[in-house]
Coordinates of C-alpha atoms (C1' of nucleotides) in Angstrom, one line a residue:
Chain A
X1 CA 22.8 -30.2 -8.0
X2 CA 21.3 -28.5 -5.5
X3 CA 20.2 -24.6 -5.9
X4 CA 22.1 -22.3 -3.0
X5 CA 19.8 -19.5 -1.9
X6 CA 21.7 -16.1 -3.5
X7 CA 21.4 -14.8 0.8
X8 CA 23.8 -17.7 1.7
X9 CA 25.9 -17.2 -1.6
X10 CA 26.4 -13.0 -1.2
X11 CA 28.0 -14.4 2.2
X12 CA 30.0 -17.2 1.4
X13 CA 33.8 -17.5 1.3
X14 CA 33.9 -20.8 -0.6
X15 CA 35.5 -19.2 -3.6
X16 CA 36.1 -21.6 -6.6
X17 CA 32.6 -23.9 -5.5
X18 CA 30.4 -24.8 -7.8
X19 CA 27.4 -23.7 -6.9
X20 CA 24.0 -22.9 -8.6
X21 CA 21.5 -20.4 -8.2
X22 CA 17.9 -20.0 -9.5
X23 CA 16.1 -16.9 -9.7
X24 CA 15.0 -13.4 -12.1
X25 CA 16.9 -11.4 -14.3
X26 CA 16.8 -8.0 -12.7
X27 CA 19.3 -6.5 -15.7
X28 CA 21.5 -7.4 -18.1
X29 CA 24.4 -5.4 -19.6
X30 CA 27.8 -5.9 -21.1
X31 CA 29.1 -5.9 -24.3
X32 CA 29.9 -8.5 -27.6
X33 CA 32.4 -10.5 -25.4
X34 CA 31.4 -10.2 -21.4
X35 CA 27.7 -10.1 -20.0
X36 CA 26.5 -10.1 -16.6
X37 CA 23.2 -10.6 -15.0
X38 CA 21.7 -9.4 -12.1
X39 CA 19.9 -11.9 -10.2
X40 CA 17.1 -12.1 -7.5
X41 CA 16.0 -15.1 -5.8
X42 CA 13.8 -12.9 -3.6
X43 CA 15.8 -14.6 -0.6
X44 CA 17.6 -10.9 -0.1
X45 CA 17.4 -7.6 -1.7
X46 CA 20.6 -8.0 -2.7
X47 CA 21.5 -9.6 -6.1
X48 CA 24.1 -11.5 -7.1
X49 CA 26.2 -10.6 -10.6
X50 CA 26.3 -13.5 -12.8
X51 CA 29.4 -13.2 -15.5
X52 CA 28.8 -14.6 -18.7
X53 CA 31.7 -15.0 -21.1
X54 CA 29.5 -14.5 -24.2
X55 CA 32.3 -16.8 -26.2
X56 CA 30.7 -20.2 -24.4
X57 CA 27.5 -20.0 -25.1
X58 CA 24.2 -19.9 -27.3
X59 CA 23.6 -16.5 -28.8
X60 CA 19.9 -17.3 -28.8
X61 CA 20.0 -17.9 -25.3
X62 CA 21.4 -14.7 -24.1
X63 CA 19.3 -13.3 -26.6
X64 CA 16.7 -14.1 -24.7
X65 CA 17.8 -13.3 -20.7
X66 CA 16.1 -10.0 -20.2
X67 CA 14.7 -8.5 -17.7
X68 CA 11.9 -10.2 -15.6
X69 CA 13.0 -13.6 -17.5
X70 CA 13.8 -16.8 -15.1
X71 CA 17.3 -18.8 -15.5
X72 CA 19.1 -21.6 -13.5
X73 CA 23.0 -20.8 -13.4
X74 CA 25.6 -23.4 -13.0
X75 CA 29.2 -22.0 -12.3
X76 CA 32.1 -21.1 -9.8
X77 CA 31.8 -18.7 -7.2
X78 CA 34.4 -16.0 -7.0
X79 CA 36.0 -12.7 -5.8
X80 CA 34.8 -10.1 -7.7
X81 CA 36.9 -8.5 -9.9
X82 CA 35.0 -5.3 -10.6
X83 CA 34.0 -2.6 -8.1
X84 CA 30.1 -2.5 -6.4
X85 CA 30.0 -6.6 -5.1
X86 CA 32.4 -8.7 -3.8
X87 CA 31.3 -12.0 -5.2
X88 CA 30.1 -13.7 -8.2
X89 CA 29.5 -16.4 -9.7
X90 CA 31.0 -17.6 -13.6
X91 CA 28.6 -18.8 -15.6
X92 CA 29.1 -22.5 -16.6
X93 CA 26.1 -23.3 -17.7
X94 CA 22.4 -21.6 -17.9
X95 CA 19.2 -22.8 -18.1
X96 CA 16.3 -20.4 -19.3
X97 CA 13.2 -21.5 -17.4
X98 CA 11.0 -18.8 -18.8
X99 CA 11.7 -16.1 -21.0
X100 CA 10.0 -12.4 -20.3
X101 CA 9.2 -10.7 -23.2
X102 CA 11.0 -7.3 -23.1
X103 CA 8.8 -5.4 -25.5
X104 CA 5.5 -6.1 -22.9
X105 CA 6.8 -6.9 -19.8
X106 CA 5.9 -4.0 -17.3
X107 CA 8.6 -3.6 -14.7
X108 CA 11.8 -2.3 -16.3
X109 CA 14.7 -1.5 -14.4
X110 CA 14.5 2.0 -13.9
X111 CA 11.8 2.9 -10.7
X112 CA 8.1 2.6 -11.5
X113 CA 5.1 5.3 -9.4
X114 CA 3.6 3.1 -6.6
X115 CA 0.3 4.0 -8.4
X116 CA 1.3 2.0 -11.3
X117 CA 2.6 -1.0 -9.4
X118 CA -0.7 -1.1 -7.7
X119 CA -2.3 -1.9 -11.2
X120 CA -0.2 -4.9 -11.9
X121 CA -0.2 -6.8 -8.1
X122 CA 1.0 -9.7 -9.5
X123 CA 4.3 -8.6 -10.9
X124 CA 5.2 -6.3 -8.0
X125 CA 6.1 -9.0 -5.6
X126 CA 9.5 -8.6 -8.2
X127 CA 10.0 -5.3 -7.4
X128 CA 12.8 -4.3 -4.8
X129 CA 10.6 -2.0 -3.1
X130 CA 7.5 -5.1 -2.5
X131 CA 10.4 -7.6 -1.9
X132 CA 11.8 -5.7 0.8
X133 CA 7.8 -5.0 2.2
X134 CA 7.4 -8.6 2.1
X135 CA 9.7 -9.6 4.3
X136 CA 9.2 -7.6 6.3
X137 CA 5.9 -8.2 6.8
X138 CA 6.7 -11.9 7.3
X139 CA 9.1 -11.1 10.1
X140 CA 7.0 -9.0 11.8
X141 CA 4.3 -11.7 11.8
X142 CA 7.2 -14.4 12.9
X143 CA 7.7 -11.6 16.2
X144 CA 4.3 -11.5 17.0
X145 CA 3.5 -15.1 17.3
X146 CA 6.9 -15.0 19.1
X147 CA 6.4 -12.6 21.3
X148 CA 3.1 -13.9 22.2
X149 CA 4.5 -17.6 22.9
X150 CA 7.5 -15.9 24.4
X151 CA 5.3 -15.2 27.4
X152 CA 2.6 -17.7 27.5
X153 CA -0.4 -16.6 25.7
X154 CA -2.1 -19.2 23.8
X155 CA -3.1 -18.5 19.7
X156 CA -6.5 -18.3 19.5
X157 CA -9.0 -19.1 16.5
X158 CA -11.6 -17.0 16.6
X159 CA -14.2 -17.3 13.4
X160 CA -14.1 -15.4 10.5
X161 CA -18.2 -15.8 9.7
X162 CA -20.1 -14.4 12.8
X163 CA -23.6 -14.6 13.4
X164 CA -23.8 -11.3 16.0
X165 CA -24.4 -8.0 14.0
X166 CA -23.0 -6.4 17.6
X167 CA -19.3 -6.8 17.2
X168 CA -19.7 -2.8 17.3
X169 CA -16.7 -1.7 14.4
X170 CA -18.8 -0.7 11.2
X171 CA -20.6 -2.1 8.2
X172 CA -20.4 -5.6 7.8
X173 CA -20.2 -8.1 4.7
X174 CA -22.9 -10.5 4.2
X175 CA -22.5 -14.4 3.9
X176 CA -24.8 -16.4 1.9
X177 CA -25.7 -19.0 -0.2
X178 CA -29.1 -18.0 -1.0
X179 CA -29.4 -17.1 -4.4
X180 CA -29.3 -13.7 -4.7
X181 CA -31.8 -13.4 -7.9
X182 CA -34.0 -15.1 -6.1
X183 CA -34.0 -15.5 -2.6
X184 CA -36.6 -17.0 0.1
X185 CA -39.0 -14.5 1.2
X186 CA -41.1 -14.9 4.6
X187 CA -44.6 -13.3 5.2
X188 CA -43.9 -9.6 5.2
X189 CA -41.7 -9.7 2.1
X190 CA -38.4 -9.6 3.8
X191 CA -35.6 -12.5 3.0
X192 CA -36.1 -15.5 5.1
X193 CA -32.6 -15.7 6.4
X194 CA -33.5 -19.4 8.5
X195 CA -33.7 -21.0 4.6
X196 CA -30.2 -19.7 4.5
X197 CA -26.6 -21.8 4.9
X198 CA -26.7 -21.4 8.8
X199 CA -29.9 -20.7 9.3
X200 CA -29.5 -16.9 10.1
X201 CA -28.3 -14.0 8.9
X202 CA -24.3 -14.0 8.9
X203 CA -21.3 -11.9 7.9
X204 CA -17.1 -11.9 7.9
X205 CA -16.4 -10.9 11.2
X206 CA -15.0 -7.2 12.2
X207 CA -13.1 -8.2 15.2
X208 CA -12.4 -11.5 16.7
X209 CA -12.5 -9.6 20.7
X210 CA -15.7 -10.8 22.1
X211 CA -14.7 -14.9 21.3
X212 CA -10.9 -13.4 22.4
X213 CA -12.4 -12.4 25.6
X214 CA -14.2 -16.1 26.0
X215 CA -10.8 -17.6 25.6
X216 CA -9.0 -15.5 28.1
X217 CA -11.5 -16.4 30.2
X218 CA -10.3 -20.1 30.5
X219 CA -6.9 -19.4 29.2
X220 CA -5.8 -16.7 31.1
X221 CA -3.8 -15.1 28.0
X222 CA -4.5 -15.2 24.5
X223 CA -4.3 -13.5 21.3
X224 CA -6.1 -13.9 17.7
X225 CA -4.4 -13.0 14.6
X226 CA -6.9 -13.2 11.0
X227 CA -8.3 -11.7 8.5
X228 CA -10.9 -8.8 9.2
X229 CA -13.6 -7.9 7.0
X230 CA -15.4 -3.7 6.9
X231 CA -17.6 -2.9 4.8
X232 CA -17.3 0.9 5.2
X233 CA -16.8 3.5 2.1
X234 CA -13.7 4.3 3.5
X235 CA -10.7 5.6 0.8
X236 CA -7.7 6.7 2.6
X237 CA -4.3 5.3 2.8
X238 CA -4.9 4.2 6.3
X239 CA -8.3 1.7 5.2
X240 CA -8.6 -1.2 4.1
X241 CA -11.9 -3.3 3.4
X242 CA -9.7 -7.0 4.4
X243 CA -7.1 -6.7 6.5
X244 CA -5.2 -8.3 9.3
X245 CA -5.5 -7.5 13.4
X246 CA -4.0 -9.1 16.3
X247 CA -6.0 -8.9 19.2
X248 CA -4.4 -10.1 22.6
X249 CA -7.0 -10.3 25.6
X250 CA -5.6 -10.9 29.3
X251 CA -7.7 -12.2 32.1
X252 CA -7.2 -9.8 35.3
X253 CA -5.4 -7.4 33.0
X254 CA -6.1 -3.5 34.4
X255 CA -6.4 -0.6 32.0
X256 CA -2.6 0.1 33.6
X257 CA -1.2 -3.7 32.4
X258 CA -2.8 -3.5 29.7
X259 CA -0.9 -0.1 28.0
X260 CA 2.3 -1.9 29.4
X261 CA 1.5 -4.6 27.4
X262 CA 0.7 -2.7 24.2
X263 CA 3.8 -0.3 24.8
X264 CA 6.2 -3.4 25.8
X265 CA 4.6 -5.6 22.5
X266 CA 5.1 -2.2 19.8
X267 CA 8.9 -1.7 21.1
X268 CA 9.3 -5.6 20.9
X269 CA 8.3 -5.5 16.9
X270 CA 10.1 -2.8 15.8
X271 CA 13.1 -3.6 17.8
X272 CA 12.6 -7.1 16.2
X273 CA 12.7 -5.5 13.0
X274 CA 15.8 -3.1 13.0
X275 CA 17.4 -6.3 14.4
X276 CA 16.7 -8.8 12.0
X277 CA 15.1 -6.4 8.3
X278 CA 18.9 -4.5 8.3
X279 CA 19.2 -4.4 4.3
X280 CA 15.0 -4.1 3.6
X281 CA 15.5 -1.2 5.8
X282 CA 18.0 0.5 5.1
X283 CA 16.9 -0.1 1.3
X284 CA 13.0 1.9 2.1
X285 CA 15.4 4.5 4.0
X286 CA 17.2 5.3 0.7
X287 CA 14.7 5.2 -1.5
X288 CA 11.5 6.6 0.5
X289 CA 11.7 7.8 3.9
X290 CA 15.3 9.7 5.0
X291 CA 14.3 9.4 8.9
X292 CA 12.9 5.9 9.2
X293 CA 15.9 3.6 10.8
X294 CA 15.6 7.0 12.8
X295 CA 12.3 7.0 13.8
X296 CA 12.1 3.4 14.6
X297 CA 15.3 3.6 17.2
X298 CA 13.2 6.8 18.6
X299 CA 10.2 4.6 19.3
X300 CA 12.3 1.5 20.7
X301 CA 14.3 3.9 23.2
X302 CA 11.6 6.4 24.5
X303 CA 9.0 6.1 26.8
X304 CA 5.1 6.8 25.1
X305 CA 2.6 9.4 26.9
X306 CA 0.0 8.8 28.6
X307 CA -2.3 10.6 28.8
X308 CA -6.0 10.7 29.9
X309 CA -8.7 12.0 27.4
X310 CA -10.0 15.4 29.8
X311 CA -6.0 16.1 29.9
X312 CA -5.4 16.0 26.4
X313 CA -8.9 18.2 25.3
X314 CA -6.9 20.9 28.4
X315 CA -3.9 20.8 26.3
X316 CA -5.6 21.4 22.9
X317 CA -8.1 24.0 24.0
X318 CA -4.8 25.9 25.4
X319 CA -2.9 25.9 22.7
X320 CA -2.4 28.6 20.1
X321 CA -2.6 25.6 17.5
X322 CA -5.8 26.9 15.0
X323 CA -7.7 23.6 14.5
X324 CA -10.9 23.0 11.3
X325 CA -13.0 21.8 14.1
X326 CA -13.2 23.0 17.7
X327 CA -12.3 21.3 20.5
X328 CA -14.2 20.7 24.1
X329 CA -15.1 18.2 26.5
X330 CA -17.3 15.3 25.0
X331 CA -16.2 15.4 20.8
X332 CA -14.1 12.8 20.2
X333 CA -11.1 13.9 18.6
X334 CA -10.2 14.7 14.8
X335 CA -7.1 13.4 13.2
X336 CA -5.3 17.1 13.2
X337 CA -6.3 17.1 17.2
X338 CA -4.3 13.8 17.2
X339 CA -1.6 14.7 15.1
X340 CA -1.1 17.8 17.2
X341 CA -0.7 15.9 20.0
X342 CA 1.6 13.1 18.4
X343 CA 3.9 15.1 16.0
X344 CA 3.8 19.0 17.7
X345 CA 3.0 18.7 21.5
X346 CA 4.4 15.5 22.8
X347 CA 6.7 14.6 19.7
X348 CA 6.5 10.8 20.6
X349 CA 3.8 8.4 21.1
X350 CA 0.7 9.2 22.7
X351 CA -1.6 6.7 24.7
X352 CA -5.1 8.5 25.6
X353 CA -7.0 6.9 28.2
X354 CA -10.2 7.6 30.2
X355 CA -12.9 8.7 26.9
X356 CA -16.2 10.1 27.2
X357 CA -18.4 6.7 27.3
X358 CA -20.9 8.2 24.8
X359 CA -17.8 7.9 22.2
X360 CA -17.0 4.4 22.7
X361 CA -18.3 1.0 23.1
X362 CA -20.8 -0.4 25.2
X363 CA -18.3 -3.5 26.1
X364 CA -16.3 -0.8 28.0
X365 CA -15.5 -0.4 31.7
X366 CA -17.0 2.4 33.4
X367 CA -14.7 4.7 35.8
X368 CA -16.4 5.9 38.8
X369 CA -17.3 8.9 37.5
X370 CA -20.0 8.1 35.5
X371 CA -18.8 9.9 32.5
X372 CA -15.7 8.2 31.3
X373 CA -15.1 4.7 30.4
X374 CA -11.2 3.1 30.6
X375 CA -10.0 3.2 27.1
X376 CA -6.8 3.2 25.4
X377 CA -6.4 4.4 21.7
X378 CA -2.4 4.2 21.1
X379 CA -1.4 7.6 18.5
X380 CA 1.6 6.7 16.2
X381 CA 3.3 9.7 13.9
X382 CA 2.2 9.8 10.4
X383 CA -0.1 6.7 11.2
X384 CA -2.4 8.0 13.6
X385 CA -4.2 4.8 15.4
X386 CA -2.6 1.9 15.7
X387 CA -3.9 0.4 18.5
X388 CA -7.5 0.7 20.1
X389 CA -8.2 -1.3 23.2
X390 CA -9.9 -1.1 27.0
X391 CA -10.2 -2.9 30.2
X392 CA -13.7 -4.5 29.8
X393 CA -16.6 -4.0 31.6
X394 CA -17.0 -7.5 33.8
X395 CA -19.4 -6.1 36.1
X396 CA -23.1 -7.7 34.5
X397 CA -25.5 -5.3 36.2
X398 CA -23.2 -2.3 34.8
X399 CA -22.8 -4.4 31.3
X400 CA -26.6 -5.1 30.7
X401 CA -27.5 -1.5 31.9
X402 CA -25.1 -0.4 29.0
X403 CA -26.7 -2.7 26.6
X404 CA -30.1 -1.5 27.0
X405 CA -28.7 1.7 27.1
X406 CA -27.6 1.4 23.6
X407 CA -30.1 -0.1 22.4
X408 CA -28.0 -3.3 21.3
X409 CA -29.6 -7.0 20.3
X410 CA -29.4 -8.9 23.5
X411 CA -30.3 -12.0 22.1
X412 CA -27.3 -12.0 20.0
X413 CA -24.4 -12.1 22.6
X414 CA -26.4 -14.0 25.2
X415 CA -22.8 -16.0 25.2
X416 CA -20.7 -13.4 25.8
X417 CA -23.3 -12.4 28.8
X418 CA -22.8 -15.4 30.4
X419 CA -18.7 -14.4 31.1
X420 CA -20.0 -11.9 33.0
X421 CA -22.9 -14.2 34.8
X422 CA -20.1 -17.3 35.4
X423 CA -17.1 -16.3 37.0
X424 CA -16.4 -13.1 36.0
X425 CA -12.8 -11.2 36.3
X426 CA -11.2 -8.2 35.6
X427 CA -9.5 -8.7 32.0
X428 CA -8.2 -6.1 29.1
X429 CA -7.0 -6.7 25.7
X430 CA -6.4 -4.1 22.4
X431 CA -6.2 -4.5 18.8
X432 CA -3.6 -3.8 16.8
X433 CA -3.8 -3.1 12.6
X434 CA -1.1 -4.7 11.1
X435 CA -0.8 -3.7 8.1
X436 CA -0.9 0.3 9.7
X437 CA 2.2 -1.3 11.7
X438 CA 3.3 -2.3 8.6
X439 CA 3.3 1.0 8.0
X440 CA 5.1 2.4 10.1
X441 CA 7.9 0.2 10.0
X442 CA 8.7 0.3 6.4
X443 CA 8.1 3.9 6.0
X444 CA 5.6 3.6 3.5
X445 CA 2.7 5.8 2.6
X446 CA -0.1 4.3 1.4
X447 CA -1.6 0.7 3.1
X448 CA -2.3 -0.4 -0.5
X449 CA 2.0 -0.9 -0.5
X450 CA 2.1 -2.9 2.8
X451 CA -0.6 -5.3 2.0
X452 CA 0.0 -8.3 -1.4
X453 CA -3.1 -7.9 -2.5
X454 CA -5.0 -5.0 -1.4
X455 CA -9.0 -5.2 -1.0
X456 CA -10.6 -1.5 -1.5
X457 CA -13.9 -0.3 -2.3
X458 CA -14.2 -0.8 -6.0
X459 CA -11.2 -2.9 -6.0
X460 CA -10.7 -6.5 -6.0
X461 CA -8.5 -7.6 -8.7
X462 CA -5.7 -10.2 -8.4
Chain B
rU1 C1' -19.7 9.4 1.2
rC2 C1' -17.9 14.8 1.0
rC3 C1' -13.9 18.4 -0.6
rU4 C1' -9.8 18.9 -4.0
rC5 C1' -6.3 17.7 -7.8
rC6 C1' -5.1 14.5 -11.8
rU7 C1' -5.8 11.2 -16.5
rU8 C1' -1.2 12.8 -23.4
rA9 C1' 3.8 6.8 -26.2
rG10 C1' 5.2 0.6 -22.4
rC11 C1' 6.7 4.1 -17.9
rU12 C1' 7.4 9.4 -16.0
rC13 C1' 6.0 13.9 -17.9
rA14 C1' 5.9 18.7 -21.2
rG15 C1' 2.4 20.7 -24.6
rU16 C1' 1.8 28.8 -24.6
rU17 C1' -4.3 33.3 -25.8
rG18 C1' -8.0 27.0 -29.1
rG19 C1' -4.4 27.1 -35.0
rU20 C1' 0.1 23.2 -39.8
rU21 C1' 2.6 16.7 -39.2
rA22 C1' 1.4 16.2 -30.6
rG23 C1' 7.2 16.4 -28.1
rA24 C1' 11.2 14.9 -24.3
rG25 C1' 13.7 11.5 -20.9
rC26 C1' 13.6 6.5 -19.8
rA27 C1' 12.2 1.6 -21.7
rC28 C1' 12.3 -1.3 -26.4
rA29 C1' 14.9 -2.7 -31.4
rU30 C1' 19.5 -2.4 -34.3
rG31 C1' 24.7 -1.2 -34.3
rA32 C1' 29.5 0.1 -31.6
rC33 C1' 32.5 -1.0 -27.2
rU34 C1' 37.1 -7.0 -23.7
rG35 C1' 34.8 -6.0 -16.3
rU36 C1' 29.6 -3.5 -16.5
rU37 C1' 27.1 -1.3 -11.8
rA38 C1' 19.6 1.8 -13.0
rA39 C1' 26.7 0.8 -18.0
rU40 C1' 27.8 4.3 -22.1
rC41 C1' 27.4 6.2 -27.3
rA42 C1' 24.8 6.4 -32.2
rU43 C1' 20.4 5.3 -35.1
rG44 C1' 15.2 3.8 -35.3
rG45 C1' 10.1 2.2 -34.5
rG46 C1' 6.2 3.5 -31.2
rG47 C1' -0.1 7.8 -29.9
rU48 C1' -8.2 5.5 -29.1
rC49 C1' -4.4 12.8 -26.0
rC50 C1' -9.5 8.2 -20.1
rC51 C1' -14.9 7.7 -22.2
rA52 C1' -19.6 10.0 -24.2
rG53 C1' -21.8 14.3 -25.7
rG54 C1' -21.4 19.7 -26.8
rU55 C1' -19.4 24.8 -28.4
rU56 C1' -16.3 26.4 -32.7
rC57 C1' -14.1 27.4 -39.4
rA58 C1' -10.7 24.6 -36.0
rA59 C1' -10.5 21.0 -29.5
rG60 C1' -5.0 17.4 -26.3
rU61 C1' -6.5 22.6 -24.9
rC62 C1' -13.1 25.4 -23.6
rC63 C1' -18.2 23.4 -21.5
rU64 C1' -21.5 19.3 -19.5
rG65 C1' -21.9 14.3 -17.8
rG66 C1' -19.4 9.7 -16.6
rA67 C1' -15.3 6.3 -15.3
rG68 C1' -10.6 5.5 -12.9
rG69 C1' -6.6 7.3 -9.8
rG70 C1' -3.9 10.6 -5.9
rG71 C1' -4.3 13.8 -1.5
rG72 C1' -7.4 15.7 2.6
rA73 C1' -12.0 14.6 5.8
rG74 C1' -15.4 11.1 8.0
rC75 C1' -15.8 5.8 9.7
rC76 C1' -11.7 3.0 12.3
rA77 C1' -7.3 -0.8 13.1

RNA sequence: UCCUCCUUAGCUCAGUUGGUUAGAGCACAUGACUGUUAAUCAUGGGGUCCCAGGUUCAAGUCCUGGAGGGGGAGCCA
């Protein structure tokens, strides 16, 4: 017999079927002569009650469905008679797959501290609150490659070891199969990195931009979504050391298409998701975040601000707002500068354009001012950054001059030169932090909740 | 990495100016109950007070160092 998902059975009107479902004993309760079960196939949030008449069947078997433990049911699906669900199913026959002993297993049926969940990653899947997150996060991976293909841009691979210390995004993990007890040494005592695997030094990338801007180069339109790899001490709730970015890069793209784009793409997901995550929703609503179906219409319906850098330091320097650190023309701005701007000033999404070019990267297109280059750093509520992008610089004279300037390796990114040297265009793309969408969509706090299995500094369990 | 707070039962926490045998709720076990809804009621078991030193007649409580975690900051997505 074949097992019917418990999402398709909550909705079904085949009453007196016999159907079966598989799945984990969320609780149990009754009394000497009626049980029932609540059980989660991780297909919905929902459960489905399973009523055992405790008359037909094994003692030692019920005995043993607790909470966390794994049974097959058997039995007709039916109105419900009680109040709280409109269908179950009675129990014909079960099947205990695995039992889960109640006196050590961790999750119990009243709410568990996120902290504590975070210590046992590989039971919180089970949880209502990481179900819910999960799915979530699947769909809004499902409308990115959608939206993506929707409108012609091609799914780029871009590598995830990289030889080119210049990718300009932090501290970088090394690669190696030397052995690290005793590695190769050349003439002045230093490692001798040509002995090694690829015969240089290499690390997991951080950022997949520069090969994304070589695709869109011959593809017009194209987007990378992987794994990404900093090495930096960083212990927030917004940081992760592995995480995932999408990073769409558009041949003849302005600085003007391309915050379209990014503006157009975040109202796409989170429409996506208050269309098709209804119950995970409304579930993080109850439990966590009041406002959040709230906030996510707010974001869908209104237009974001835009806003170029000189204007927004004007706006802060005016206002009676007391800030830690001071404001002017030139520092690049502090989260509470941003948050000002997001949560008190504007009260909706902020993109700031047009930075000082001494706060940004070299790969940058330079106005014609001399002082500002054309970047675009998208300002969430409660998230800060979620997206961080420019129009590039394709000019090469302008692009080497910037190089030098900055005193980066040449030799490194003699490729990525060579766009510029071999018909060149005007192009623009952004990256976006998933999991910091993630965020935002669900309502949660802390990355650590929006990611399976987190990777922190110190922490790399599971 | 810096600032700050926290660490007591399986979980969430209380624990007074340092003082007898460290408590509660939930969970768990046993019993009661013929439709429960994080079921309810009764009874019961359960402790390396994060670790290592120190002060003291006496330390869960005070001091020093360390580890882990939360929040804020920086780095950024």
């Amino acid at each position: 017999m074949k097992r019917i998902k418990i999402k398709e059975l909550l909705s079904s009107k085949d009453f007196g079927a016999s159907v079966k479902a598989e799945g984990w004993v969320r609780t149990k309760r009754g009394n000497k002569s009626i049980n029932f079960i609540a059980l989660n196939d991780g297909s919905t949030i929902n459960n489905i009650q399973v009523v055992v008449d405790v008359a037909n069947f094994d003692e030692n078997i019920l005995k043993d469905i607790t909470t966390g433990s794994c049974v097959s049911v058997i039995g007709k699906l039916t109105e419900s008679q009680g109040q709280g669900q409109s269908v179950e199913i009675q129990a014909e026959k079960i099947k205990l797959y695995g039992t889960a002993d109640a006196e050590t297993y961790p999750l119990q049926k009243k709410g568990h501290t996120l902290e504590f969940l975070r210590e046992i990653a590989h039971l919180r899947p089970r949880t209502n609150t990481f179900g819910a997150v999960l799915r979530i996060r699947h769909a809004m991976a499902f409308a990115i490659h959608k939206y993506f293909n929707d409108r012609g841009f091609f799914y780029l691979h871009t590598p995830i070891i990289t030889g080119s210390d210049c990718e300009g995004a932090g501290a970088m993990f090394r690669v190696s199969t030397l052995d690290p007890k005793n590695p190769p040494l050349n003439e002045d005592g230093a490692i001798d990195y040509s002995l090694d695997f690829f015969g240089k030094e290499t690390s997991l990338t951080v950022s997949g931009q520069l090969e994304g801007e070589l695709g869109a180069m011959a593809l017009g339109e194209v987007y990378t979504f992987g794994p990404t790899f900093r090495a930096e001490n960083s212990n927030t709730p917004r940081h992760l050391a592995e995480f995932w970015m999408i990073e769409p890069e558009v041949a003849f793209n302005d600085i003007h298409d391309n915050m379209d784009l990014a503006e157009d793409f975040l109202q796409s997901l989170v429409k996506y998701a208050l269309e098709n995550c209804k119950d995970d929703l409304e579930f993080l609503q109850k439990m966590y975040d009041a406002e959040l179906i709230e906030r996510l219409k707010f974001v869908v319906e209104n237009k974001f601000v835009r806003l170029p850098y000189t204007e927004a330091i004007d706006i802060l320097m005016k206002s009676e707002q007391k800030f830690e650190f001071p404001v002017s023309w030139g520092v690049d701005l502090q989260s509470e500068h941003e948050r000002f701007l997001v949560e008190k000033h504007f009260k909706k999404p902020v993109i700031l354009t047009d930075y000082p070019k001494d706060i940004k990267a070299f790969y940058m297109k330079q106005n014609e001012d001399g002082k500002t280059v054309r970047a675009m750093d998208v300002l969430f509520p409660r998230i800060g950054e979620i997206i961080g992008g420019s129009q590039r610089e394709e000019n090469y004279e302008k692009l080497i001059a910037r190089i030098r300037e900055m005193h980066i390796p040449e030799k490194d990114i003699w490729w990525y030169l060579e766009t510029r040297k071999y018909g060149t265009a005007p192009h623009s793309g952004f990256g976006l932090g998933f999991e910091r969408l993630i965020l935002f969509v669900t309502g949660m706090l802390n990355i650590r909740d929006v990611i399976p299995f987190p990777r922190t500094p110190k922490s790399a369990d599971f």
